mmCIF file of C-alpha atoms in Angstrom:
data_model
loop_
_atom_site.group_PDB
_atom_site.id
_atom_site.type_symbol
_atom_site.label_atom_id
_atom_site.label_comp_id
_atom_site.label_asym_id
_atom_site.label_seq_id
_atom_site.Cartn_x
_atom_site.Cartn_y
_atom_site.Cartn_z
ATOM 1 C CA UNK A 1 14.682 7.155 -11.989
ATOM 2 C CA UNK A 2 12.260 8.966 -9.643
ATOM 3 C CA UNK A 3 12.088 8.369 -5.925
ATOM 4 C CA UNK A 4 8.490 7.122 -6.128
ATOM 5 C CA UNK A 5 9.359 4.549 -8.787
ATOM 6 C CA UNK A 6 12.385 3.292 -6.853
ATOM 7 C CA UNK A 7 10.269 2.848 -3.761
ATOM 8 C CA UNK A 8 7.601 0.946 -5.678
ATOM 9 C CA UNK A 9 10.270 -1.324 -7.182
ATOM 10 C CA UNK A 10 11.330 -2.396 -3.683
ATOM 11 C CA UNK A 11 7.819 -3.510 -2.746
ATOM 12 C CA UNK A 12 8.019 -6.986 -4.478
ATOM 13 C CA UNK A 13 11.394 -7.722 -2.835
ATOM 14 C CA UNK A 14 10.105 -6.810 0.612
ATOM 15 C CA UNK A 15 6.930 -8.808 0.111
ATOM 16 C CA UNK A 16 8.951 -11.802 -1.040
ATOM 17 C CA UNK A 17 11.074 -11.616 2.123
ATOM 18 C CA UNK A 18 8.012 -11.311 4.286
ATOM 19 C CA UNK A 19 6.347 -14.217 2.604
ATOM 20 C CA UNK A 20 9.348 -16.485 3.186
ATOM 21 C CA UNK A 21 9.637 -15.457 6.842
ATOM 22 C CA UNK A 22 5.986 -16.043 7.688
ATOM 23 C CA UNK A 23 5.836 -19.249 5.630
ATOM 24 C CA UNK A 24 8.713 -20.732 7.666
ATOM 25 C CA UNK A 25 7.689 -19.256 11.027
ATOM 26 C CA UNK A 26 4.128 -20.578 11.039
ATOM 27 C CA UNK A 27 5.406 -24.072 10.199
ATOM 28 C CA UNK A 28 7.875 -23.982 13.096
ATOM 29 C CA UNK A 29 4.960 -23.633 15.518
ATOM 30 C CA UNK A 30 4.344 -27.079 17.143
ATOM 31 C CA UNK A 31 1.318 -28.934 15.812
ATOM 32 C CA UNK A 32 -0.366 -29.084 12.403
ATOM 33 C CA UNK A 33 -3.552 -28.080 10.755
ATOM 34 C CA UNK A 34 -5.143 -31.480 11.121
ATOM 35 C CA UNK A 35 -4.590 -31.714 14.894
ATOM 36 C CA UNK A 36 -5.665 -28.106 15.396
ATOM 37 C CA UNK A 37 -8.843 -28.652 13.412
ATOM 38 C CA UNK A 38 -9.894 -31.975 14.899
ATOM 39 C CA UNK A 39 -8.524 -31.592 18.434
ATOM 40 C CA UNK A 40 -8.568 -34.758 20.433
ATOM 41 C CA UNK A 41 -10.391 -36.578 17.627
ATOM 42 C CA UNK A 42 -7.149 -36.411 15.550
ATOM 43 C CA UNK A 43 -5.854 -39.268 17.671
ATOM 44 C CA UNK A 44 -8.634 -41.467 16.311
ATOM 45 C CA UNK A 45 -7.488 -41.116 12.741
ATOM 46 C CA UNK A 46 -5.770 -44.091 11.090
ATOM 47 C CA UNK A 47 -2.454 -43.427 9.342
ATOM 48 C CA UNK A 48 -4.191 -43.717 5.999
ATOM 49 C CA UNK A 49 -6.887 -41.155 6.985
ATOM 50 C CA UNK A 50 -4.274 -38.687 8.280
ATOM 51 C CA UNK A 51 -2.267 -39.114 5.093
ATOM 52 C CA UNK A 52 -5.422 -38.494 3.007
ATOM 53 C CA UNK A 53 -6.188 -35.295 4.939
ATOM 54 C CA UNK A 54 -2.583 -34.136 4.654
ATOM 55 C CA UNK A 55 -2.712 -34.659 0.889
ATOM 56 C CA UNK A 56 -6.047 -32.787 0.714
ATOM 57 C CA UNK A 57 -4.593 -29.780 2.575
ATOM 58 C CA UNK A 58 -1.326 -30.005 0.623
ATOM 59 C CA UNK A 59 0.815 -30.341 3.748
ATOM 60 C CA UNK A 60 2.185 -33.763 2.795
ATOM 61 C CA UNK A 61 4.654 -32.150 0.379
ATOM 62 C CA UNK A 62 8.007 -30.553 1.116
ATOM 63 C CA UNK A 63 8.140 -26.948 2.318
ATOM 64 C CA UNK A 64 9.711 -25.823 -0.890
ATOM 65 C CA UNK A 65 6.906 -27.347 -3.003
ATOM 66 C CA UNK A 66 4.237 -25.910 -0.717
ATOM 67 C CA UNK A 67 5.804 -22.480 -0.883
ATOM 68 C CA UNK A 68 6.172 -22.546 -4.651
ATOM 69 C CA UNK A 69 2.524 -23.567 -5.146
ATOM 70 C CA UNK A 70 1.329 -20.825 -2.780
ATOM 71 C CA UNK A 71 3.602 -18.163 -4.322
ATOM 72 C CA UNK A 72 2.505 -19.116 -7.817
ATOM 73 C CA UNK A 73 -1.143 -18.583 -6.659
ATOM 74 C CA UNK A 74 -0.249 -15.190 -5.130
ATOM 75 C CA UNK A 75 1.010 -13.988 -8.495
ATOM 76 C CA UNK A 76 -2.395 -14.940 -9.874
ATOM 77 C CA UNK A 77 -4.233 -13.028 -7.125
ATOM 78 C CA UNK A 78 -5.061 -16.193 -5.173
ATOM 79 C CA UNK A 79 -3.930 -16.307 -1.551
ATOM 80 C CA UNK A 80 -5.190 -19.796 -1.058
ATOM 81 C CA UNK A 81 -8.184 -21.380 0.664
ATOM 82 C CA UNK A 82 -8.678 -21.189 4.474
ATOM 83 C CA UNK A 83 -9.081 -24.598 5.989
ATOM 84 C CA UNK A 84 -10.953 -23.044 8.910
ATOM 85 C CA UNK A 85 -13.561 -21.129 6.925
ATOM 86 C CA UNK A 86 -13.514 -23.027 3.692
ATOM 87 C CA UNK A 87 -13.380 -19.771 1.674
ATOM 88 C CA UNK A 88 -10.703 -17.909 -0.320
ATOM 89 C CA UNK A 89 -8.309 -16.104 2.020
ATOM 90 C CA UNK A 90 -8.611 -12.792 0.224
ATOM 91 C CA UNK A 91 -12.414 -12.806 0.627
ATOM 92 C CA UNK A 92 -12.054 -13.316 4.388
ATOM 93 C CA UNK A 93 -9.447 -10.566 4.693
ATOM 94 C CA UNK A 94 -11.648 -8.119 2.792
ATOM 95 C CA UNK A 95 -14.585 -8.988 5.069
ATOM 96 C CA UNK A 96 -12.586 -8.224 8.212
ATOM 97 C CA UNK A 97 -10.499 -5.291 7.016
ATOM 98 C CA UNK A 98 -13.265 -2.553 7.024
ATOM 99 C CA UNK A 99 -13.637 -2.930 10.804
ATOM 100 C CA UNK A 100 -9.860 -2.671 11.364
ATOM 101 C CA UNK A 101 -9.579 0.287 8.995
ATOM 102 C CA UNK A 102 -12.368 2.174 10.728
ATOM 103 C CA UNK A 103 -10.927 1.397 14.163
ATOM 104 C CA UNK A 104 -7.514 2.681 13.052
ATOM 105 C CA UNK A 105 -9.006 5.897 11.586
ATOM 106 C CA UNK A 106 -11.082 6.605 14.679
ATOM 107 C CA UNK A 107 -8.167 5.917 16.980
ATOM 108 C CA UNK A 108 -5.915 8.212 15.001
ATOM 109 C CA UNK A 109 -8.539 10.983 14.932
ATOM 110 C CA UNK A 110 -9.042 10.790 18.682
ATOM 111 C CA UNK A 111 -5.261 10.716 19.346
ATOM 112 C CA UNK A 112 -4.572 13.750 17.129
ATOM 113 C CA UNK A 113 -7.579 15.718 18.360
ATOM 114 C CA UNK A 114 -6.343 15.240 21.967
ATOM 115 C CA UNK A 115 -2.553 15.072 21.480
ATOM 116 C CA UNK A 116 -1.972 18.104 19.252
ATOM 117 C CA UNK A 117 -3.726 20.730 21.388
ATOM 118 C CA UNK A 118 -2.356 19.181 24.556
ATOM 119 C CA UNK A 119 1.214 19.230 23.213
ATOM 120 C CA UNK A 120 0.923 22.838 22.059
ATOM 121 C CA UNK A 121 -0.661 23.857 25.351
ATOM 122 C CA UNK A 122 2.186 22.243 27.343
ATOM 123 C CA UNK A 123 4.902 23.786 25.154
ATOM 124 C CA UNK A 124 3.499 27.302 25.456
ATOM 125 C CA UNK A 125 3.410 26.915 29.230
ATOM 126 C CA UNK A 126 6.841 25.316 29.637
ATOM 127 C CA UNK A 127 7.825 24.442 33.215
ATOM 128 C CA UNK A 128 4.563 25.719 34.648
ATOM 129 C CA UNK A 129 2.183 23.704 36.756
ATOM 130 C CA UNK A 130 -0.151 23.135 33.798
ATOM 131 C CA UNK A 131 2.784 21.798 31.731
ATOM 132 C CA UNK A 132 3.720 19.417 34.520
ATOM 133 C CA UNK A 133 0.126 18.171 34.736
ATOM 134 C CA UNK A 134 -0.022 17.483 30.984
ATOM 135 C CA UNK A 135 3.280 15.599 31.136
ATOM 136 C CA UNK A 136 2.121 13.457 34.042
ATOM 137 C CA UNK A 137 -1.072 12.555 32.243
ATOM 138 C CA UNK A 138 0.910 11.736 29.095
ATOM 139 C CA UNK A 139 3.323 9.501 31.012
ATOM 140 C CA UNK A 140 0.361 7.682 32.604
ATOM 141 C CA UNK A 141 -1.185 7.236 29.197
ATOM 142 C CA UNK A 142 2.004 5.784 27.699
ATOM 143 C CA UNK A 143 2.659 3.469 30.590
ATOM 144 C CA UNK A 144 -0.844 1.999 30.761
ATOM 145 C CA UNK A 145 -1.266 -1.033 28.536
ATOM 146 C CA UNK A 146 -4.237 -0.958 26.159
ATOM 147 C CA UNK A 147 -5.762 -4.124 27.541
ATOM 148 C CA UNK A 148 -5.698 -2.701 31.076
ATOM 149 C CA UNK A 149 -7.498 0.440 29.962
ATOM 150 C CA UNK A 150 -10.023 -1.591 28.024
ATOM 151 C CA UNK A 151 -10.779 -3.859 30.984
ATOM 152 C CA UNK A 152 -11.144 -0.778 33.250
ATOM 153 C CA UNK A 153 -13.645 0.777 30.802
ATOM 154 C CA UNK A 154 -15.693 -2.386 30.621
ATOM 155 C CA UNK A 155 -15.634 -2.782 34.430
ATOM 156 C CA UNK A 156 -16.569 0.887 35.002
ATOM 157 C CA UNK A 157 -19.536 0.654 32.628
ATOM 158 C CA UNK A 158 -20.780 -2.658 33.986
ATOM 159 C CA UNK A 159 -20.223 -1.932 37.701
ATOM 160 C CA UNK A 160 -21.036 1.793 37.660
ATOM 161 C CA UNK A 161 -23.849 1.974 35.088
ATOM 162 C CA UNK A 162 -24.978 -1.648 34.714
ATOM 163 C CA UNK A 163 -24.296 -1.730 31.005
ATOM 164 C CA UNK A 164 -21.736 -3.410 28.763
ATOM 165 C CA UNK A 165 -20.171 -2.138 25.566
ATOM 166 C CA UNK A 166 -21.683 -3.428 22.340
ATOM 167 C CA UNK A 167 -19.669 -6.485 21.335
ATOM 168 C CA UNK A 168 -19.814 -9.232 18.745
ATOM 169 C CA UNK A 169 -20.876 -8.912 15.142
ATOM 170 C CA UNK A 170 -19.667 -5.810 13.288
ATOM 171 C CA UNK A 171 -22.324 -3.367 12.022
ATOM 172 C CA UNK A 172 -21.041 -1.415 9.019
ATOM 173 C CA UNK A 173 -21.278 2.387 9.271
ATOM 174 C CA UNK A 174 -23.343 2.670 6.095
ATOM 175 C CA UNK A 175 -25.960 0.265 7.471
ATOM 176 C CA UNK A 176 -26.381 1.773 10.935
ATOM 177 C CA UNK A 177 -24.153 4.805 11.790
ATOM 178 C CA UNK A 178 -25.330 5.120 15.339
ATOM 179 C CA UNK A 179 -25.033 1.411 16.073
ATOM 180 C CA UNK A 180 -21.589 1.310 14.431
ATOM 181 C CA UNK A 181 -20.223 4.253 16.421
ATOM 182 C CA UNK A 182 -21.711 2.788 19.622
ATOM 183 C CA UNK A 183 -19.726 -0.359 18.948
ATOM 184 C CA UNK A 184 -16.502 1.291 17.825
ATOM 185 C CA UNK A 185 -16.082 4.348 20.062
ATOM 186 C CA UNK A 186 -14.857 2.548 23.205
ATOM 187 C CA UNK A 187 -12.254 0.444 21.408
ATOM 188 C CA UNK A 188 -11.109 3.539 19.561
ATOM 189 C CA UNK A 189 -10.804 5.482 22.817
ATOM 190 C CA UNK A 190 -8.860 2.607 24.317
ATOM 191 C CA UNK A 191 -6.335 2.639 21.443
ATOM 192 C CA UNK A 192 -6.367 6.411 21.021
ATOM 193 C CA UNK A 193 -5.596 7.268 24.606
ATOM 194 C CA UNK A 194 -2.121 5.743 24.648
ATOM 195 C CA UNK A 195 -1.320 7.181 21.213
ATOM 196 C CA UNK A 196 -2.624 10.610 22.266
ATOM 197 C CA UNK A 197 -0.068 10.533 25.102
ATOM 198 C CA UNK A 198 2.769 9.856 22.616
ATOM 199 C CA UNK A 199 1.585 12.601 20.260
ATOM 200 C CA UNK A 200 1.399 15.032 23.230
ATOM 201 C CA UNK A 201 4.980 14.411 24.227
ATOM 202 C CA UNK A 202 6.300 14.550 20.672
ATOM 203 C CA UNK A 203 4.413 17.780 19.871
ATOM 204 C CA UNK A 204 5.555 19.406 23.085
ATOM 205 C CA UNK A 205 9.201 18.578 22.407
ATOM 206 C CA UNK A 206 9.031 19.684 18.745
ATOM 207 C CA UNK A 207 7.220 22.894 19.591
ATOM 208 C CA UNK A 208 9.822 23.846 22.207
ATOM 209 C CA UNK A 209 12.525 23.525 19.560
ATOM 210 C CA UNK A 210 10.583 25.492 16.958
ATOM 211 C CA UNK A 211 9.520 28.274 19.282
ATOM 212 C CA UNK A 212 13.160 29.108 19.935
ATOM 213 C CA UNK A 213 13.947 29.515 16.196
ATOM 214 C CA UNK A 214 14.796 32.905 14.683
ATOM 215 C CA UNK A 215 11.785 33.131 12.392
ATOM 216 C CA UNK A 216 9.397 32.697 15.323
ATOM 217 C CA UNK A 217 11.095 35.495 17.232
ATOM 218 C CA UNK A 218 10.955 37.630 14.066
ATOM 219 C CA UNK A 219 7.225 37.031 13.694
ATOM 220 C CA UNK A 220 6.667 38.033 17.243
ATOM 221 C CA UNK A 221 8.762 41.175 16.852
ATOM 222 C CA UNK A 222 6.629 42.192 13.860
ATOM 223 C CA UNK A 223 3.508 42.113 16.020
ATOM 224 C CA UNK A 224 1.998 38.834 14.780
ATOM 225 C CA UNK A 225 -0.552 37.701 17.367
ATOM 226 C CA UNK A 226 0.540 34.893 19.638
ATOM 227 C CA UNK A 227 -2.132 32.578 18.293
ATOM 228 C CA UNK A 228 -0.966 33.147 14.764
ATOM 229 C CA UNK A 229 2.701 32.568 15.693
ATOM 230 C CA UNK A 230 1.849 29.277 17.382
ATOM 231 C CA UNK A 231 -0.702 27.801 14.978
ATOM 232 C CA UNK A 232 0.377 29.251 11.613
ATOM 233 C CA UNK A 233 4.140 29.508 11.916
ATOM 234 C CA UNK A 234 5.376 27.136 14.642
ATOM 235 C CA UNK A 235 3.067 24.136 14.513
ATOM 236 C CA UNK A 236 3.357 23.281 10.809
ATOM 237 C CA UNK A 237 7.140 23.032 11.212
ATOM 238 C CA UNK A 238 6.740 20.871 14.274
ATOM 239 C CA UNK A 239 4.577 18.298 12.555
ATOM 240 C CA UNK A 240 7.209 16.190 10.793
ATOM 241 C CA UNK A 241 8.011 14.021 13.857
ATOM 242 C CA UNK A 242 4.222 13.721 14.495
ATOM 243 C CA UNK A 243 3.748 12.489 10.893
ATOM 244 C CA UNK A 244 6.514 9.943 11.405
ATOM 245 C CA UNK A 245 4.995 8.710 14.669
ATOM 246 C CA UNK A 246 1.485 8.682 13.149
ATOM 247 C CA UNK A 247 2.626 6.672 10.140
ATOM 248 C CA UNK A 248 4.192 3.966 12.254
ATOM 249 C CA UNK A 249 1.193 3.839 14.588
ATOM 250 C CA UNK A 250 -1.316 3.771 11.756
ATOM 251 C CA UNK A 251 0.564 0.946 10.076
ATOM 252 C CA UNK A 252 0.479 -0.949 13.307
ATOM 253 C CA UNK A 253 -3.279 -0.359 13.729
ATOM 254 C CA UNK A 254 -3.959 -1.574 10.188
ATOM 255 C CA UNK A 255 -2.352 -4.821 11.227
ATOM 256 C CA UNK A 256 -5.047 -5.180 13.812
ATOM 257 C CA UNK A 257 -4.986 -4.366 17.505
ATOM 258 C CA UNK A 258 -5.135 -7.900 18.679
ATOM 259 C CA UNK A 259 -5.665 -7.387 22.402
ATOM 260 C CA UNK A 260 -8.292 -4.656 21.990
ATOM 261 C CA UNK A 261 -10.173 -6.642 19.381
ATOM 262 C CA UNK A 262 -10.093 -9.667 21.640
ATOM 263 C CA UNK A 263 -11.318 -7.709 24.724
ATOM 264 C CA UNK A 264 -14.192 -6.054 22.835
ATOM 265 C CA UNK A 265 -14.943 -9.236 20.761
ATOM 266 C CA UNK A 266 -14.439 -7.323 17.514
ATOM 267 C CA UNK A 267 -14.040 -9.523 14.381
ATOM 268 C CA UNK A 268 -11.125 -7.546 12.989
ATOM 269 C CA UNK A 269 -7.912 -8.432 11.148
ATOM 270 C CA UNK A 270 -5.793 -8.818 14.318
ATOM 271 C CA UNK A 271 -8.206 -11.285 15.872
ATOM 272 C CA UNK A 272 -8.405 -13.127 12.586
ATOM 273 C CA UNK A 273 -4.610 -13.618 12.539
ATOM 274 C CA UNK A 274 -4.591 -14.784 16.140
ATOM 275 C CA UNK A 275 -7.343 -17.377 15.483
ATOM 276 C CA UNK A 276 -5.594 -18.487 12.341
ATOM 277 C CA UNK A 277 -2.322 -19.133 14.207
ATOM 278 C CA UNK A 278 -4.138 -21.137 16.841
ATOM 279 C CA UNK A 279 -5.845 -23.191 14.136
ATOM 280 C CA UNK A 280 -2.639 -23.600 12.161
ATOM 281 C CA UNK A 281 -4.489 -22.162 9.126
ATOM 282 C CA UNK A 282 -1.292 -21.689 7.115
ATOM 283 C CA UNK A 283 -2.841 -20.060 4.070
ATOM 284 C CA UNK A 284 -4.813 -17.601 6.212
ATOM 285 C CA UNK A 285 -1.843 -16.599 8.290
ATOM 286 C CA UNK A 286 0.344 -16.146 5.240
ATOM 287 C CA UNK A 287 -2.258 -14.127 3.401
ATOM 288 C CA UNK A 288 -3.030 -11.857 6.370
ATOM 289 C CA UNK A 289 0.613 -11.097 7.142
ATOM 290 C CA UNK A 290 1.293 -10.366 3.483
ATOM 291 C CA UNK A 291 -1.703 -7.999 3.361
ATOM 292 C CA UNK A 292 -0.614 -6.252 6.552
ATOM 293 C CA UNK A 293 2.974 -5.840 5.208
ATOM 294 C CA UNK A 294 1.686 -4.304 2.016
ATOM 295 C CA UNK A 295 -0.482 -1.793 3.991
ATOM 296 C CA UNK A 296 2.498 -0.887 6.151
ATOM 297 C CA UNK A 297 4.656 -0.129 3.079
ATOM 298 C CA UNK A 298 1.942 1.997 1.554
ATOM 299 C CA UNK A 299 1.542 4.019 4.759
ATOM 300 C CA UNK A 300 5.319 4.552 4.993
ATOM 301 C CA UNK A 301 5.432 5.769 1.402
ATOM 302 C CA UNK A 302 2.595 8.228 2.036
ATOM 303 C CA UNK A 303 4.467 9.499 5.156
ATOM 304 C CA UNK A 304 7.561 10.183 3.077
ATOM 305 C CA UNK A 305 5.529 12.078 0.515
ATOM 306 C CA UNK A 306 3.841 14.080 3.331
ATOM 307 C CA UNK A 307 7.245 15.371 4.446
ATOM 308 C CA UNK A 308 7.558 17.338 1.238
ATOM 309 C CA UNK A 309 4.086 18.833 1.579
ATOM 310 C CA UNK A 310 4.822 19.885 5.206
ATOM 311 C CA UNK A 311 8.331 21.184 4.722
ATOM 312 C CA UNK A 312 9.368 22.551 1.266
ATOM 313 C CA UNK A 313 12.989 22.212 2.349
ATOM 314 C CA UNK A 314 12.697 18.459 2.210
ATOM 315 C CA UNK A 315 13.598 17.019 -1.144
ATOM 316 C CA UNK A 316 13.184 13.367 -2.092
ATOM 317 C CA UNK A 317 16.165 12.074 -3.988
ATOM 318 C CA UNK A 318 16.031 11.887 -7.723
ATOM 319 C CA UNK A 319 18.061 9.274 -9.561
#
């Protein structure tokens, strides 16, 4: 049995485990959907009214029955109905996911465009003043929380230039490209800065190892230009740890950058999950986490396949 098929066969088992964990975890949070939805007015309900609402939302049954009904719906492509929005959970997720996907792609692009050249630059100037400067900036970037950087950007724009970043409703790229990029660029920079610092350090470390290998010295001895040695011979073999790091980070970003989405008031997937937890919207939380877990598994699978493309010496096991 091929490696790809074996990996795909593990997906249902992992998804089942994730579904059980999130189902139990959200119900262990104090409170219930009725109290979260009605607030202080929930205290005015009679026992009969509360029982009727519980039956309507399906939370009057045992956890096992609730889980079985929800899981049966998942197999039919139905993630349930959100009590907060009154719409199918899958429709809500698909409405919010384009923003999160675009934010993840922009953040990754910014991080790689900054981190790769910076890491190569530092590695080729090992132990020089320029290398030290790059490492200091990278350490600052890694140690600065995203929400701090986001707040500093907002403060600098408002206090220094008298403007605020575009916030609120999401404008799709295909409707207004300029307006979309104006809304997304600052959150992407906020997320991309910290990841660029991580990429820089990983690339520098990997390049230092590769530059000391025999084949690099052989290429230099044959008169290959320094630029060709670095970018054509050394860098491709130093990319595997970068691909691993990028895969983990991209999977995280597809889950929604909760703090950054909250700071910039972006209606993305992370903010959706946070609001759903606060509202005890069980079906919405379960559906979002299941969707995020599936994306993470897909990204990890693509990373494993990318290893083979980057390094022919890597062979995925065949059963």
